[in-house]
Tab-separated table of C-alpha atoms and ligand atoms in Angstrom:
chain	number	residue	atom	x	y	z
Y	1	MET	CA	33.713	11.285	-10.118
Y	2	ILE	CA	31.163	14.846	-10.770
Y	3	ALA	CA	28.630	11.908	-9.672
Y	4	GLU	CA	30.027	11.540	-5.930
Y	5	ASN	CA	29.884	15.384	-5.070
Y	6	LEU	CA	27.004	15.852	-6.556
Y	7	LYS	CA	26.216	13.594	-3.778
Y	8	ASN	CA	28.098	14.103	-0.864
Y	9	ILE	CA	27.362	18.247	-1.670
Y	10	LEU	CA	23.985	17.360	-1.478
Y	11	SER	CA	23.873	15.654	1.403
Y	12	ASN	CA	25.579	17.697	3.160
Y	13	ILE	CA	22.544	20.498	2.182
Y	14	SER	CA	19.452	20.663	3.828
Y	15	ASP	CA	16.500	20.335	0.265
Y	16	GLU	CA	15.772	24.550	1.551
Y	17	VAL	CA	19.146	25.480	-0.076
Y	18	ALA	CA	19.185	24.859	-3.736
Y	19	LEU	CA	22.107	23.643	-6.619
Y	20	VAL	CA	23.005	25.641	-8.766
Y	21	ALA	CA	26.257	23.825	-10.325
Y	22	VAL	CA	28.820	25.769	-11.834
Y	23	SER	CA	30.056	24.120	-15.317
Y	24	LYS	CA	31.818	27.675	-17.145
Y	25	THR	CA	34.181	26.259	-18.743
Y	26	LYS	CA	33.836	22.861	-18.135
Y	27	PRO	CA	32.540	20.845	-21.535
Y	28	ASN	CA	29.222	18.977	-22.257
Y	29	LEU	CA	30.624	15.414	-21.138
Y	30	ALA	CA	31.266	17.236	-17.047
Y	31	ILE	CA	27.883	18.787	-17.837
Y	32	MET	CA	26.333	15.464	-19.085
Y	33	GLU	CA	27.718	13.878	-16.296
Y	34	ALA	CA	26.241	15.687	-13.719
Y	35	TYR	CA	22.728	15.360	-15.275
Y	36	HIS	CA	22.482	11.474	-15.514
Y	37	ALA	CA	23.247	12.130	-11.713
Y	38	GLY	CA	19.828	14.154	-11.264
Y	39	GLN	CA	21.118	17.526	-11.581
Y	40	ARG	CA	19.291	19.695	-13.707
Y	41	VAL	CA	20.354	23.488	-12.813
Y	42	PHE	CA	23.217	24.904	-14.241
Y	43	GLY	CA	25.947	27.955	-14.360
Y	44	GLU	CA	28.034	29.982	-16.998
Y	45	ASN	CA	28.876	33.134	-16.295
Y	46	LYS	CA	30.213	34.091	-20.405
Y	47	VAL	CA	27.016	34.978	-22.206
Y	48	GLN	CA	28.404	33.259	-25.431
Y	49	ASP	CA	29.055	29.527	-23.094
Y	50	LEU	CA	25.884	30.020	-21.867
Y	51	ALA	CA	23.531	30.254	-25.617
Y	52	ALA	CA	26.813	27.742	-27.081
Y	53	LYS	CA	25.731	24.379	-24.542
Y	54	ALA	CA	21.951	25.532	-23.951
Y	55	GLU	CA	21.257	24.650	-27.854
Y	56	ALA	CA	24.006	21.275	-27.502
Y	57	LEU	CA	22.291	20.268	-24.090
Y	58	PRO	CA	19.574	18.225	-22.904
Y	59	LYS	CA	16.085	21.089	-22.895
Y	60	ASP	CA	15.016	20.135	-19.403
Y	61	ILE	CA	18.031	22.034	-18.110
Y	62	GLN	CA	17.718	25.605	-16.412
Y	63	TRP	CA	20.957	27.822	-17.358
Y	64	HIS	CA	21.286	30.187	-14.974
Y	65	MET	CA	23.759	33.537	-15.808
Y	66	ILE	CA	25.548	34.302	-12.967
Y	67	GLY	CA	28.085	36.052	-13.920
Y	68	HIS	CA	28.520	39.649	-15.460
Y	69	LEU	CA	26.312	40.471	-17.609
Y	70	GLN	CA	26.395	43.153	-20.743
Y	71	SER	CA	23.227	45.108	-22.165
Y	72	ASN	CA	24.409	43.866	-25.603
Y	73	LYS	CA	24.445	40.919	-25.208
Y	74	VAL	CA	20.701	40.203	-22.943
Y	75	LYS	CA	19.238	38.907	-26.828
Y	76	TYR	CA	21.687	36.204	-26.898
Y	77	ILE	CA	20.072	34.718	-23.622
Y	78	ALA	CA	16.699	36.090	-22.958
Y	79	PRO	CA	14.758	32.752	-25.360
Y	80	PHE	CA	15.837	30.505	-23.022
Y	81	VAL	CA	17.757	32.005	-19.738
Y	82	ALA	CA	15.413	30.824	-16.048
Y	83	LEU	CA	17.315	33.239	-13.772
Y	84	ILE	CA	19.278	36.168	-14.053
Y	85	HIS	CA	22.066	36.445	-10.552
Y	86	GLY	CA	24.167	39.947	-11.828
Y	87	ILE	CA	21.852	42.625	-12.273
Y	88	ASP	CA	23.813	45.743	-11.028
Y	89	SER	CA	22.231	48.107	-13.071
Y	90	LEU	CA	19.007	50.060	-13.964
Y	91	LYS	CA	20.026	49.900	-16.993
Y	92	LEU	CA	20.863	46.394	-17.362
Y	93	LEU	CA	17.259	45.248	-15.990
Y	94	LYS	CA	15.314	47.548	-18.731
Y	95	GLU	CA	17.238	45.906	-21.439
Y	96	VAL	CA	16.391	42.191	-20.177
Y	97	ASN	CA	12.652	43.299	-19.884
Y	98	LYS	CA	12.795	44.523	-23.353
Y	99	ARG	CA	14.068	41.560	-24.766
Y	100	ALA	CA	11.870	38.935	-22.484
Y	101	ALA	CA	9.256	40.508	-23.624
Y	102	GLN	CA	10.292	40.058	-26.828
Y	103	ASN	CA	10.391	36.733	-26.679
Y	104	ASN	CA	6.948	36.804	-24.441
Y	105	ARG	CA	8.324	35.891	-21.313
Y	106	VAL	CA	8.637	37.337	-17.950
Y	107	ILE	CA	12.455	36.929	-16.834
Y	108	ASP	CA	13.485	36.056	-12.612
Y	109	CYS	CA	16.105	38.277	-11.787
Y	110	LEU	CA	18.314	38.522	-9.105
Y	111	LEU	CA	19.806	41.873	-7.310
Y	112	GLN	CA	23.715	41.742	-7.418
Y	113	ILE	CA	24.684	43.448	-3.870
Y	114	HIS	CA	28.300	44.311	-3.313
Y	115	ILE	CA	29.052	42.824	-0.171
Y	116	ALA	CA	32.910	42.343	-0.719
Y	117	GLU	CA	35.966	44.570	0.660
Y	118	GLU	CA	36.990	44.294	-3.273
Y	119	GLU	CA	36.085	47.197	-4.810
Y	120	THR	CA	36.123	45.510	-8.082
Y	121	LYS	CA	33.131	42.967	-7.679
Y	122	PHE	CA	30.561	44.403	-9.106
Y	123	GLY	CA	26.840	45.130	-7.247
Y	124	LEU	CA	24.549	47.951	-5.626
Y	125	ASN	CA	24.868	48.653	-2.734
Y	126	GLU	CA	21.314	49.502	-0.744
Y	127	ALA	CA	20.506	52.976	-1.772
Y	128	GLU	CA	20.593	51.753	-5.530
Y	129	ALA	CA	19.042	48.509	-5.008
Y	130	ILE	CA	15.932	49.898	-3.310
Y	131	GLN	CA	16.135	52.280	-6.218
Y	132	VAL	CA	15.903	49.363	-8.382
Y	133	LEU	CA	13.553	47.165	-6.533
Y	134	ASN	CA	11.145	50.801	-7.745
Y	135	ALA	CA	11.303	50.905	-10.741
Y	136	ALA	CA	11.384	47.080	-11.126
Y	137	ASP	CA	7.366	47.459	-10.252
Y	138	GLU	CA	6.429	49.000	-13.921
Y	139	LEU	CA	8.372	46.416	-15.570
Y	140	LYS	CA	5.708	43.352	-16.537
Y	141	ASN	CA	8.440	41.196	-18.333
Y	142	VAL	CA	10.975	41.126	-15.537
Y	143	CYS	CA	10.736	40.025	-11.551
Y	144	ILE	CA	13.193	40.365	-9.346
Y	145	LYS	CA	12.728	37.006	-7.369
Y	146	GLY	CA	16.024	37.736	-4.840
Y	147	LEU	CA	19.704	39.228	-3.943
Y	148	MET	CA	23.373	37.636	-4.640
Y	149	GLY	CA	25.863	38.065	-3.009
Y	150	MET	CA	30.031	37.395	-3.560
Y	151	ALA	CA	32.122	37.731	-0.624
Y	152	THR	CA	35.561	38.290	-0.575
Y	153	ASN	CA	38.207	36.198	-1.746
Y	154	THR	CA	39.783	35.372	1.956
Y	155	ALA	CA	40.857	32.567	4.127
Y	156	ASP	CA	39.150	34.405	7.536
Y	157	GLU	CA	35.799	33.400	7.993
Y	158	SER	CA	34.975	35.805	10.285
Y	159	VAL	CA	35.289	38.514	7.781
Y	160	VAL	CA	33.089	36.276	4.750
Y	161	SER	CA	31.005	34.963	7.860
Y	162	LYS	CA	30.093	39.083	8.005
Y	163	GLU	CA	29.848	39.495	4.503
Y	164	PHE	CA	27.347	37.105	4.248
Y	165	ALA	CA	24.968	37.657	7.021
Y	166	GLY	CA	25.333	41.652	5.776
Y	167	LEU	CA	23.432	40.254	2.707
Y	168	LYS	CA	20.967	38.108	4.816
Y	169	GLN	CA	20.071	41.952	6.855
Y	170	LEU	CA	19.179	43.680	3.623
Y	171	PHE	CA	17.233	40.231	1.847
Y	172	THR	CA	14.946	40.684	5.029
Y	173	LYS	CA	14.467	44.695	4.684
Y	174	LEU	CA	13.832	44.220	1.082
Y	175	GLN	CA	11.237	41.443	2.132
Y	176	THR	CA	9.363	43.942	4.351
Y	177	THR	CA	8.157	46.085	1.075
Y	178	ASN	CA	8.855	43.202	-1.855
Y	179	SER	CA	6.842	40.543	-0.942
Y	180	GLN	CA	8.023	38.855	-4.124
Y	181	LEU	CA	11.661	38.106	-2.719
Y	182	LYS	CA	12.617	34.457	-1.805
Y	183	ILE	CA	16.079	34.197	-3.409
Y	184	ILE	CA	18.939	35.115	-1.511
Y	185	SER	CA	22.027	33.931	-4.005
Y	186	MET	CA	25.028	32.878	-1.434
Y	187	GLY	CA	28.141	30.814	-1.345
Y	188	MET	CA	30.821	28.930	-3.874
Y	189	SER	CA	32.713	26.166	-3.166
Y	190	SER	CA	35.195	27.355	-0.323
Y	191	ASP	CA	32.536	29.041	1.101
Y	192	TYR	CA	28.990	27.330	0.854
Y	193	PRO	CA	28.606	26.156	4.104
Y	194	LEU	CA	29.549	29.417	6.039
Y	195	ALA	CA	26.536	30.710	3.660
Y	196	ILE	CA	23.598	28.554	4.578
Y	197	ARG	CA	24.457	28.580	7.726
Y	198	GLN	CA	24.068	32.736	7.435
Y	199	GLY	CA	21.039	32.006	5.560
Y	200	SER	CA	21.451	31.422	1.786
Y	201	THR	CA	18.923	30.269	-0.006
Y	202	MET	CA	20.135	28.999	-3.187
Y	203	VAL	CA	24.811	28.022	-4.032
Y	204	ARG	CA	26.655	28.294	-6.955
Y	205	VAL	CA	29.356	25.371	-6.796
Y	206	GLY	CA	31.528	24.882	-9.512
Y	207	SER	CA	35.269	23.464	-8.901
Y	208	ALA	CA	34.085	21.013	-5.978
Y	209	ILE	CA	32.137	18.891	-8.326
Y	210	PHE	CA	33.837	19.827	-10.933
Y	211	GLY	CA	37.291	19.880	-10.373
Y	212	SER	CA	38.977	22.726	-10.361
Y	213	ARG	CA	39.568	24.433	-13.642
Y	214	ASN	CA	42.648	25.544	-15.483
P	301	PLP	C1	33.022	30.561	-10.724
P	301	PLP	C2	31.858	30.885	-9.822
P	301	PLP	C3	31.310	30.644	-9.075
P	301	PLP	C4	31.859	28.818	-8.964
P	301	PLP	O1	32.459	28.980	-8.083
P	301	PLP	P1	34.143	27.604	-7.765
P	301	PLP	O2	34.765	28.438	-6.541
P	301	PLP	O3	34.228	27.138	-8.553
P	301	PLP	O4	32.433	27.383	-6.577
P	301	PLP	C5	30.197	30.786	-8.273
P	301	PLP	N1	29.459	32.029	-8.847
P	301	PLP	C6	30.090	32.775	-9.538
P	301	PLP	C7	29.658	34.431	-9.823
P	301	PLP	C8	30.766	32.568	-10.349
P	301	PLP	O5	31.598	33.082	-11.258
């Protein structure tokens, strides 16, 4: 079933859009099923789970940290993480830079932008994002590759589309002065087709691949 779900999703998205298989709460067996179907990029939202799974599973998997990241936990994922989606403060970015340097790495990161109506979702506003981007020039062991956003959890597609369009607009604006920006991470199981229509280059899909979570 997992292999079939993956195949269906991949047949519906272009090669230009990267698929992050969000395996949070799912056992290694389920991840291996996706792996054997060819999937190599997986996302987790908890540091402890990410570290445990990376340790146990094949080394050619690219692990993405998609959840809220606390500065004091960066050290556990710095040796291997391929992309951190949720940079939402300069303090956090500086810690990633420090831990990346200790591991002789440059860690790719995305700035999480607050696009939803809900106040609970983490993220930067435009002015803050510009500040962090400017400061990042001095940090040699991180590279800001793009932006990430989560739309409001609503069935109203016009709201969701508008939020995604806003993120794309900000991305385009920032790109004019930051040519290294390539990735717009937006879209989950419920809204990834909408996100792709608004310019997403990376979708984070969990339940549509692995089934619903408890
Ligand atoms: C859980 C999660 C997803 C995937 O959610 P689904 O609805 O299962 O596709 C995507 N992004 C983030 C940040 C998540 O925490």
